[in-house]
CSV table of C-alpha atoms and ligand atoms in Angstrom, one decimal:
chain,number,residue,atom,x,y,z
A,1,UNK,CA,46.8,73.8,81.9
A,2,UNK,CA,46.8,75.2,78.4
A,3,UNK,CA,43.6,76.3,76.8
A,4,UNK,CA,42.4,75.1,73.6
A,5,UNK,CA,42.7,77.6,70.5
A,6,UNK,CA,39.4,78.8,70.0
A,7,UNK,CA,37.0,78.6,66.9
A,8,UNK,CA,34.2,77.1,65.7
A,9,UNK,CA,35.6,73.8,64.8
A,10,UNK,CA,36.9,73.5,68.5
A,11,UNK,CA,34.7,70.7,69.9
A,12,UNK,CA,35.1,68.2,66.7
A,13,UNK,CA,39.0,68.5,66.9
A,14,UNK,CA,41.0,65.2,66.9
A,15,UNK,CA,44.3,66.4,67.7
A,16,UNK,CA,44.5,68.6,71.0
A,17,UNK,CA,45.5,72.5,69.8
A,18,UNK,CA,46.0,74.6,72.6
A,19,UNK,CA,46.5,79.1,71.9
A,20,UNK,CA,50.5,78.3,72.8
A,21,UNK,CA,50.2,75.8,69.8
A,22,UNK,CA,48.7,78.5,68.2
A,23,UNK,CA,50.8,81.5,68.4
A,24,UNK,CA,53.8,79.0,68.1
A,25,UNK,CA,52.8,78.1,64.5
A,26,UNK,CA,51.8,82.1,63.6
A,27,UNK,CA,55.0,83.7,64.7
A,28,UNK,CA,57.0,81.3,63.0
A,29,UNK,CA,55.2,81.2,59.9
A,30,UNK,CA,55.8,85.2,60.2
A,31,UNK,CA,59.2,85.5,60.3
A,32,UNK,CA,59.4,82.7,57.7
A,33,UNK,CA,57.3,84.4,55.2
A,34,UNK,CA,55.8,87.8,56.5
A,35,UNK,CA,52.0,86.2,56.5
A,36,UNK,CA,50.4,87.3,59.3
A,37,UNK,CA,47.9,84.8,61.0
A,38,UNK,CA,44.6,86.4,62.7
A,39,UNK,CA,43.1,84.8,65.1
A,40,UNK,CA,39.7,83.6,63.4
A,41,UNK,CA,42.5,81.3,60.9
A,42,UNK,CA,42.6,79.3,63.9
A,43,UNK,CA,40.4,76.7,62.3
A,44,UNK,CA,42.3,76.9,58.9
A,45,UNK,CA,45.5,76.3,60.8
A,46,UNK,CA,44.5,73.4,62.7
A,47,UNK,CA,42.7,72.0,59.1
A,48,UNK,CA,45.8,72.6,57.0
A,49,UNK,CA,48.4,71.2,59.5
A,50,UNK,CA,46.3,67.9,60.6
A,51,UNK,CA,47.2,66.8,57.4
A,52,UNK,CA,51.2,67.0,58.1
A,53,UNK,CA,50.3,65.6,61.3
A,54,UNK,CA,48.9,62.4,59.8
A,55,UNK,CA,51.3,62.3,57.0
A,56,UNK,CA,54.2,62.2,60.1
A,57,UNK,CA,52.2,59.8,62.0
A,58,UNK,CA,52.2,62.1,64.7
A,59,UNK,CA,49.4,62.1,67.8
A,60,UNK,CA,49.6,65.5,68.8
A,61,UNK,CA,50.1,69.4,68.0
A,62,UNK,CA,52.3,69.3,71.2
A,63,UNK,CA,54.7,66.5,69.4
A,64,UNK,CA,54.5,68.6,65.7
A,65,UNK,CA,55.9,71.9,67.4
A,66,UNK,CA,58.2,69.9,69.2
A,67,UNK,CA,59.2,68.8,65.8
A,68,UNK,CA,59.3,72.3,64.8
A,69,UNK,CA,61.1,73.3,67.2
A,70,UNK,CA,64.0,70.9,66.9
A,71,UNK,CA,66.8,70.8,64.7
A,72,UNK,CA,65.0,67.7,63.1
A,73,UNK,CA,62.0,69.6,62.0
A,74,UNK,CA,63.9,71.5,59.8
A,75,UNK,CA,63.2,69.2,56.8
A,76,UNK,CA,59.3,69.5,57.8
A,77,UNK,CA,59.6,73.4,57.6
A,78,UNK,CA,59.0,73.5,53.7
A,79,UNK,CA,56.1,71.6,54.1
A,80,UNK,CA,54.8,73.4,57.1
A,81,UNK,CA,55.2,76.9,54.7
A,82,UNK,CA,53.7,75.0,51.7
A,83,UNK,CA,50.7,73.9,54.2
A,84,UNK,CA,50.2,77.5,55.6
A,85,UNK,CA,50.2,79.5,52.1
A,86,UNK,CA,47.0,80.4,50.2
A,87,UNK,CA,47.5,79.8,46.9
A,88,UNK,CA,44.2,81.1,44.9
A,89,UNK,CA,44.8,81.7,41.5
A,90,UNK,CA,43.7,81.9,37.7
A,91,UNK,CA,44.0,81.9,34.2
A,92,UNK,CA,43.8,86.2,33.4
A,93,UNK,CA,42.8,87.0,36.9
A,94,UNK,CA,42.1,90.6,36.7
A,95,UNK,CA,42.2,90.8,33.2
A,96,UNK,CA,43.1,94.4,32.9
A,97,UNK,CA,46.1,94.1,33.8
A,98,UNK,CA,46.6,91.6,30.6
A,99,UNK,CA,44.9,94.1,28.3
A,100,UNK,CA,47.3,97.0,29.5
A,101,UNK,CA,50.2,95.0,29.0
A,102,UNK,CA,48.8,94.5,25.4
A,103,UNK,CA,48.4,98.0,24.6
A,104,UNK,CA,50.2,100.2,26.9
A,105,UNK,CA,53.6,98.4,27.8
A,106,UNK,CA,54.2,95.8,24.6
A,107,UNK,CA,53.9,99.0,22.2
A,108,UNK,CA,56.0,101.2,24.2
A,109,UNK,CA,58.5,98.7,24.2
A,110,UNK,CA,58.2,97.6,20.6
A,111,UNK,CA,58.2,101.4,19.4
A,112,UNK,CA,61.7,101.9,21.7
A,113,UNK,CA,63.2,98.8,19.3
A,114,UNK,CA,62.2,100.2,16.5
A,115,UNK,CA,63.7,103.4,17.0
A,116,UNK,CA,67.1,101.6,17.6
A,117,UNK,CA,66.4,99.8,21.1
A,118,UNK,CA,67.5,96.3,22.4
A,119,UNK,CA,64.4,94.1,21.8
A,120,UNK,CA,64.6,92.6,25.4
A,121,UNK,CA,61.1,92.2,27.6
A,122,UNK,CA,61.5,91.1,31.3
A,123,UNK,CA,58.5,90.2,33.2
A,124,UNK,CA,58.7,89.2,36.9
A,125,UNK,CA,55.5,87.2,38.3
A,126,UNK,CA,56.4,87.7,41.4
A,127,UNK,CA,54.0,85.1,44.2
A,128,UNK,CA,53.2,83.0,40.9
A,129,UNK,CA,51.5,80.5,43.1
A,130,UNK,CA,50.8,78.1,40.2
A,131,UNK,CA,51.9,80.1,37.5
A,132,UNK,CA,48.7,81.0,35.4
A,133,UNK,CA,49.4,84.5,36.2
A,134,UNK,CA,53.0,83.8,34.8
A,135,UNK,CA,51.7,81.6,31.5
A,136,UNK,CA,48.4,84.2,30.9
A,137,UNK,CA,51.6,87.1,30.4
A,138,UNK,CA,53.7,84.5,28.2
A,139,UNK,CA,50.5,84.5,25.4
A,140,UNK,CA,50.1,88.1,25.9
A,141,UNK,CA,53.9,88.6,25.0
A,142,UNK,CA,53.5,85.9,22.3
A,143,UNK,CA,50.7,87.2,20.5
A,144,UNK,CA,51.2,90.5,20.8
A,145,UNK,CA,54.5,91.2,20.8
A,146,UNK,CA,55.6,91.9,17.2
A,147,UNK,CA,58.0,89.6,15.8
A,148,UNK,CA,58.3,88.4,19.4
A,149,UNK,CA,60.7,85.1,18.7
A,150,UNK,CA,62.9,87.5,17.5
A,151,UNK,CA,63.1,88.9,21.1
A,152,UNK,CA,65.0,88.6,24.3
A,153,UNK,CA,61.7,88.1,26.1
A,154,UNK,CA,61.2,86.2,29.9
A,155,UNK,CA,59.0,85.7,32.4
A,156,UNK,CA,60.6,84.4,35.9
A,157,UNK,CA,58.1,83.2,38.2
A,158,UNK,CA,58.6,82.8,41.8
A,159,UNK,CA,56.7,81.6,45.4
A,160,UNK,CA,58.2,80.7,48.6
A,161,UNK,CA,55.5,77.5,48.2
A,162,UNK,CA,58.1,74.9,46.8
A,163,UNK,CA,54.8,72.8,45.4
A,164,UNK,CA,53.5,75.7,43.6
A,165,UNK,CA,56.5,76.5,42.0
A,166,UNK,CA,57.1,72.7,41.0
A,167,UNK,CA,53.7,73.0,39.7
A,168,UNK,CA,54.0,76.1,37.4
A,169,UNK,CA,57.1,74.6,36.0
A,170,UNK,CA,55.0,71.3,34.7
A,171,UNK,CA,52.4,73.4,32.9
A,172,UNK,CA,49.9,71.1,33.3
A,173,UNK,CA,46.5,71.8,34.7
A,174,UNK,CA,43.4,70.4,35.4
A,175,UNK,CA,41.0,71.1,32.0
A,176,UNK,CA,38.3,73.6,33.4
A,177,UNK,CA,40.8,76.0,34.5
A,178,UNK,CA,41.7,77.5,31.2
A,179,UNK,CA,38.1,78.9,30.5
A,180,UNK,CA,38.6,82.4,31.0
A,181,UNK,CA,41.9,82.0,28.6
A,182,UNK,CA,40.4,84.4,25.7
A,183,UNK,CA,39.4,81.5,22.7
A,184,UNK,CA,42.1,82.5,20.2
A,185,UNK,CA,45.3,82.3,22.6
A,186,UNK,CA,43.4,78.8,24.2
A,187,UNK,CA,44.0,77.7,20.7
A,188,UNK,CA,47.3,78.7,19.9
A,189,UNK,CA,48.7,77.9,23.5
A,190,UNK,CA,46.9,75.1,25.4
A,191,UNK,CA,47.4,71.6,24.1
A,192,UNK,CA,45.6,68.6,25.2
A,193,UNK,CA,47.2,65.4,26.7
A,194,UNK,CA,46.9,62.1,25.0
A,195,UNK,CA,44.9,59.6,27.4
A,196,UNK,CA,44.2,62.5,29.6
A,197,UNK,CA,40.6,64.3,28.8
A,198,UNK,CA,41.0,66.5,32.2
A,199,UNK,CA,43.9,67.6,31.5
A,200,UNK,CA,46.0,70.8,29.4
A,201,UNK,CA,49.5,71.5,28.7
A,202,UNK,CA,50.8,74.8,28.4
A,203,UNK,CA,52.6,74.9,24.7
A,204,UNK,CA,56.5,74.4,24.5
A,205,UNK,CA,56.7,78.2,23.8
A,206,UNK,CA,55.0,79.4,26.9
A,207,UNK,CA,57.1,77.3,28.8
A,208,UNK,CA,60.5,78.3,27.1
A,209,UNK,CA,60.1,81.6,28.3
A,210,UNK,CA,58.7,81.3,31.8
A,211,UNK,CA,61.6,80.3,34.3
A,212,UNK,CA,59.8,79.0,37.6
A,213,UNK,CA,62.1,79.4,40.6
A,214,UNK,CA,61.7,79.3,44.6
A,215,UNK,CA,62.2,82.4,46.3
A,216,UNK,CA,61.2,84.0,49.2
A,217,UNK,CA,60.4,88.3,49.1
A,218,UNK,CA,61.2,89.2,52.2
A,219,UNK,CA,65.2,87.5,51.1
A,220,UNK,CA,68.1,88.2,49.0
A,221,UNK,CA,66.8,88.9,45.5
A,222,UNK,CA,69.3,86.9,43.4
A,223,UNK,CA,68.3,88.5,39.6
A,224,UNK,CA,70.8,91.0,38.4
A,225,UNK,CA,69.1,92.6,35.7
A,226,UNK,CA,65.6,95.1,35.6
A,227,UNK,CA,62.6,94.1,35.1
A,228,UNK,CA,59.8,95.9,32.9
A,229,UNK,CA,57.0,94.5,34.6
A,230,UNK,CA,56.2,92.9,37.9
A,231,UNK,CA,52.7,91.1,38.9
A,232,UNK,CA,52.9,91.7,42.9
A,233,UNK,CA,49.3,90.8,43.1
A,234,UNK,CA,47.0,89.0,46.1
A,235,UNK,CA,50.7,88.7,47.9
A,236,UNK,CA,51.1,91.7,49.7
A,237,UNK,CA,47.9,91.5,51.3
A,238,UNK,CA,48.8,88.6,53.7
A,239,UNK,CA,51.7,90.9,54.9
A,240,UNK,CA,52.1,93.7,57.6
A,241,UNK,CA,52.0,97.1,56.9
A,242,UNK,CA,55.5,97.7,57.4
A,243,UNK,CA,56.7,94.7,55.5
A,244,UNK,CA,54.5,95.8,52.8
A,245,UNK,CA,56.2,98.8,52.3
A,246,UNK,CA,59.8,97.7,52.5
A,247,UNK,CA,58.3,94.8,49.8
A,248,UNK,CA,57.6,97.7,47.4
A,249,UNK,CA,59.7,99.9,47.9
A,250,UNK,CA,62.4,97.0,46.3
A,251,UNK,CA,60.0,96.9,43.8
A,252,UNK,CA,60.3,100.0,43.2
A,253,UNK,CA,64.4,99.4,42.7
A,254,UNK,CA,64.0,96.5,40.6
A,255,UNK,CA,62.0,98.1,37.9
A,256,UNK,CA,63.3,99.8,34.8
A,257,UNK,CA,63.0,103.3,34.8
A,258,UNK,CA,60.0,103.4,33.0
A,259,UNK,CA,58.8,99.9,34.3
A,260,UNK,CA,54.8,98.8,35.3
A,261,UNK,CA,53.8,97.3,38.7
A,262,UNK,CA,50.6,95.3,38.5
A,263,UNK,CA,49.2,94.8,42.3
A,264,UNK,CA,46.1,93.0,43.4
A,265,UNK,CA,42.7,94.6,43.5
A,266,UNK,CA,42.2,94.9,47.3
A,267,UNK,CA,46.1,96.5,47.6
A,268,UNK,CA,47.1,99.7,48.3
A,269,UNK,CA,50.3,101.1,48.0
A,270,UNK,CA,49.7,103.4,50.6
A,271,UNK,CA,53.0,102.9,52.6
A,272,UNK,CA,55.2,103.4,49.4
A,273,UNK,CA,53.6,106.6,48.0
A,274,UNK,CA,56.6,108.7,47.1
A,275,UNK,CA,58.1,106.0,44.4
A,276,UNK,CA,55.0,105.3,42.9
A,277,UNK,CA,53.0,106.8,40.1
A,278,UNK,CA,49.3,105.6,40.0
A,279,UNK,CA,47.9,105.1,36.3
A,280,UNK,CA,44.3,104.0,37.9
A,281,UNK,CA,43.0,100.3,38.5
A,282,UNK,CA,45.7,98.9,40.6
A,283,UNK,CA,48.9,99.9,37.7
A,284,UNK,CA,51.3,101.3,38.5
A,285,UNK,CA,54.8,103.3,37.1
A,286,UNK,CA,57.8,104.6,39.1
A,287,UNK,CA,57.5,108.3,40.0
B,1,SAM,C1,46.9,84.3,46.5
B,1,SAM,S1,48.3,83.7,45.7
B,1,SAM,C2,48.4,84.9,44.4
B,1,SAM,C3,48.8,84.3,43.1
B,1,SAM,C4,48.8,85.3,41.9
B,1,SAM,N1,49.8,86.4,42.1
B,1,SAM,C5,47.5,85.9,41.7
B,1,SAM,O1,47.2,87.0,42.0
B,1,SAM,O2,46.6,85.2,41.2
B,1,SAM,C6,49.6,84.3,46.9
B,1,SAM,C7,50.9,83.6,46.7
B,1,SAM,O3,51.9,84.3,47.4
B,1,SAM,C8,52.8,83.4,47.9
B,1,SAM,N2,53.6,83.9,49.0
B,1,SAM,C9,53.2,84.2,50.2
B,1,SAM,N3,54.2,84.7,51.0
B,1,SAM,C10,55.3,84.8,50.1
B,1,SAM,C11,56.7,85.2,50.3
B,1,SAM,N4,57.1,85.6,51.5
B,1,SAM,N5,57.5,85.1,49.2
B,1,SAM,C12,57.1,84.6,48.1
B,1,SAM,N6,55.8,84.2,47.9
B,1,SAM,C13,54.9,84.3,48.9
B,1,SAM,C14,52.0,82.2,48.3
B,1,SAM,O4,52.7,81.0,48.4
B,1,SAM,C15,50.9,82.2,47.2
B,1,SAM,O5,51.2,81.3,46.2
């Protein structure tokens, strides 16, 4: 007999979900992505995937890690990943990492062009979700930046969540989510939609220099170049402490030599000590 997956949800479940179901669904979400599952997201598992269930018009957990398990479930995979990520984001989240970009990196930068420099900026948003963390840089680089369309500049931003990333890449969101977006860039860079009061666009120059792609960070990084900034931020934390490491320690490799790493408030980069170079507040340079 297999025991049900505990929690407080337990007794109103629908769908039969048993610990086997369970630790099916966390170890292969782990090796998919590197989240790691605790037990007390037992409830949030069985919440997130009764959804796929019903969207398969499927009966039971038993019959969706069946699926899983078979070589026909690996269409449902994307979706299962997509259903398991948390995806919690916003318009100049952290803000100070926006204002140090402003006036720490962009004058750095902008002083090395003038002095003879290439006048090429590349900014990674790396676990974009969908992508306000990627568009709130683009306005920084736009309005601070001098004589920034005279610049190589990008901003590639990247999830393993295939929806997210489809998501960033139409630049529209709902209306009450650009709030915190400081009143002169909201004006400069949010357009409304005709016939759609809850709605925003994100202006065609935001959106011609942020790339949105799929990728997942514990694979094959496919970018050849450096990048001067990376946003790692509210990823990490979902990961082990060993994965965490190896994650920024190729950080680490992918930045310029003089290049900023932006992680999440409640990170540490305490396994990757010896290539980083704390400047306070969560930013970060290589050592
Ligand atoms: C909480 S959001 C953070 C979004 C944004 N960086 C911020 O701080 O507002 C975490 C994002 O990391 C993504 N993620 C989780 N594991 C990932 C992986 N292995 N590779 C790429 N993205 C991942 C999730 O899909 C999710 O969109």
């Amino acid at each position: 007999m297999s025991l049900p997956a505990g929690g407080q949800a337990e007794r109103h479940r629908q769908f039969g979900f048993t610990a086997e179901h369970f630790a099916f669904i966390v170890g292969l979400v782990r090796e998919r992505t590197g989240i790691v599952l605790a037990d007390n997201k037992q409830d949030m598992v069985y919440g997130r995937l009764t959804r796929r269930l019903r969207a398969l018009s499927l009966d039971s957990f038993a019959d969706y890690v069946a699926l899983l398990r078979s070589s026909a479930g690996a269409a449902e995979l994307t979706a299962f990943t997509n259903a398991l990520t948390t995806n919690l984001t916003s318009f100049f989240r952290e803000s100070h990492h926006f204002d140090h970009l402003r006036d720490a990196v962009l004058p750095r930068l902008a002083a090395r062009a003038a002095a003879g420099g290439e006048r090429r900026l590349r900014i990674w948003s790396a676990g974009c979700s969908s992508g306000e963390e990627a568009y709130s840089a683009a306005m920084v680089v736009l309005s601070a930046l001098p004589e920034a369309d005279r610049w190589d500049a990008r901003i590639l931003a990247t999830d393993i969540d295939s929806s997210m990333v489809a998501h960033g890449r139409e630049g529209l969101y709902d209306a009450e989510r650009v709030a915190r977006v400081p009143a002169d860039l909201r004006r400069r860079f949010v357009e409304t939609v005709p016939g759609r009061s809850d709605k925003v666009r994100m202006a065609a120059p935001l959106r011609r220099i942020v790339a949105f792609k799929r990728l997942n960070l514990l694979g094959r990084w496919p970018m050849a170049g450096r990048f001067d900034v990376v946003f790692c931020r509210n990823v990490a934390i979902y990961f082990d402490k060993p994965t965490q490491a190896t994650l920024h320690r190729r950080l680490a490799e992918i930045l310029t030599d003089d290049g900023v790493l932006y992680i999440g408030h409640s990170e540490t980069l305490a396994a990757a000590t010896e290539v980083f170079r704390g400047h306070g507040r969560t930013i970060y340079s290589k050592a």
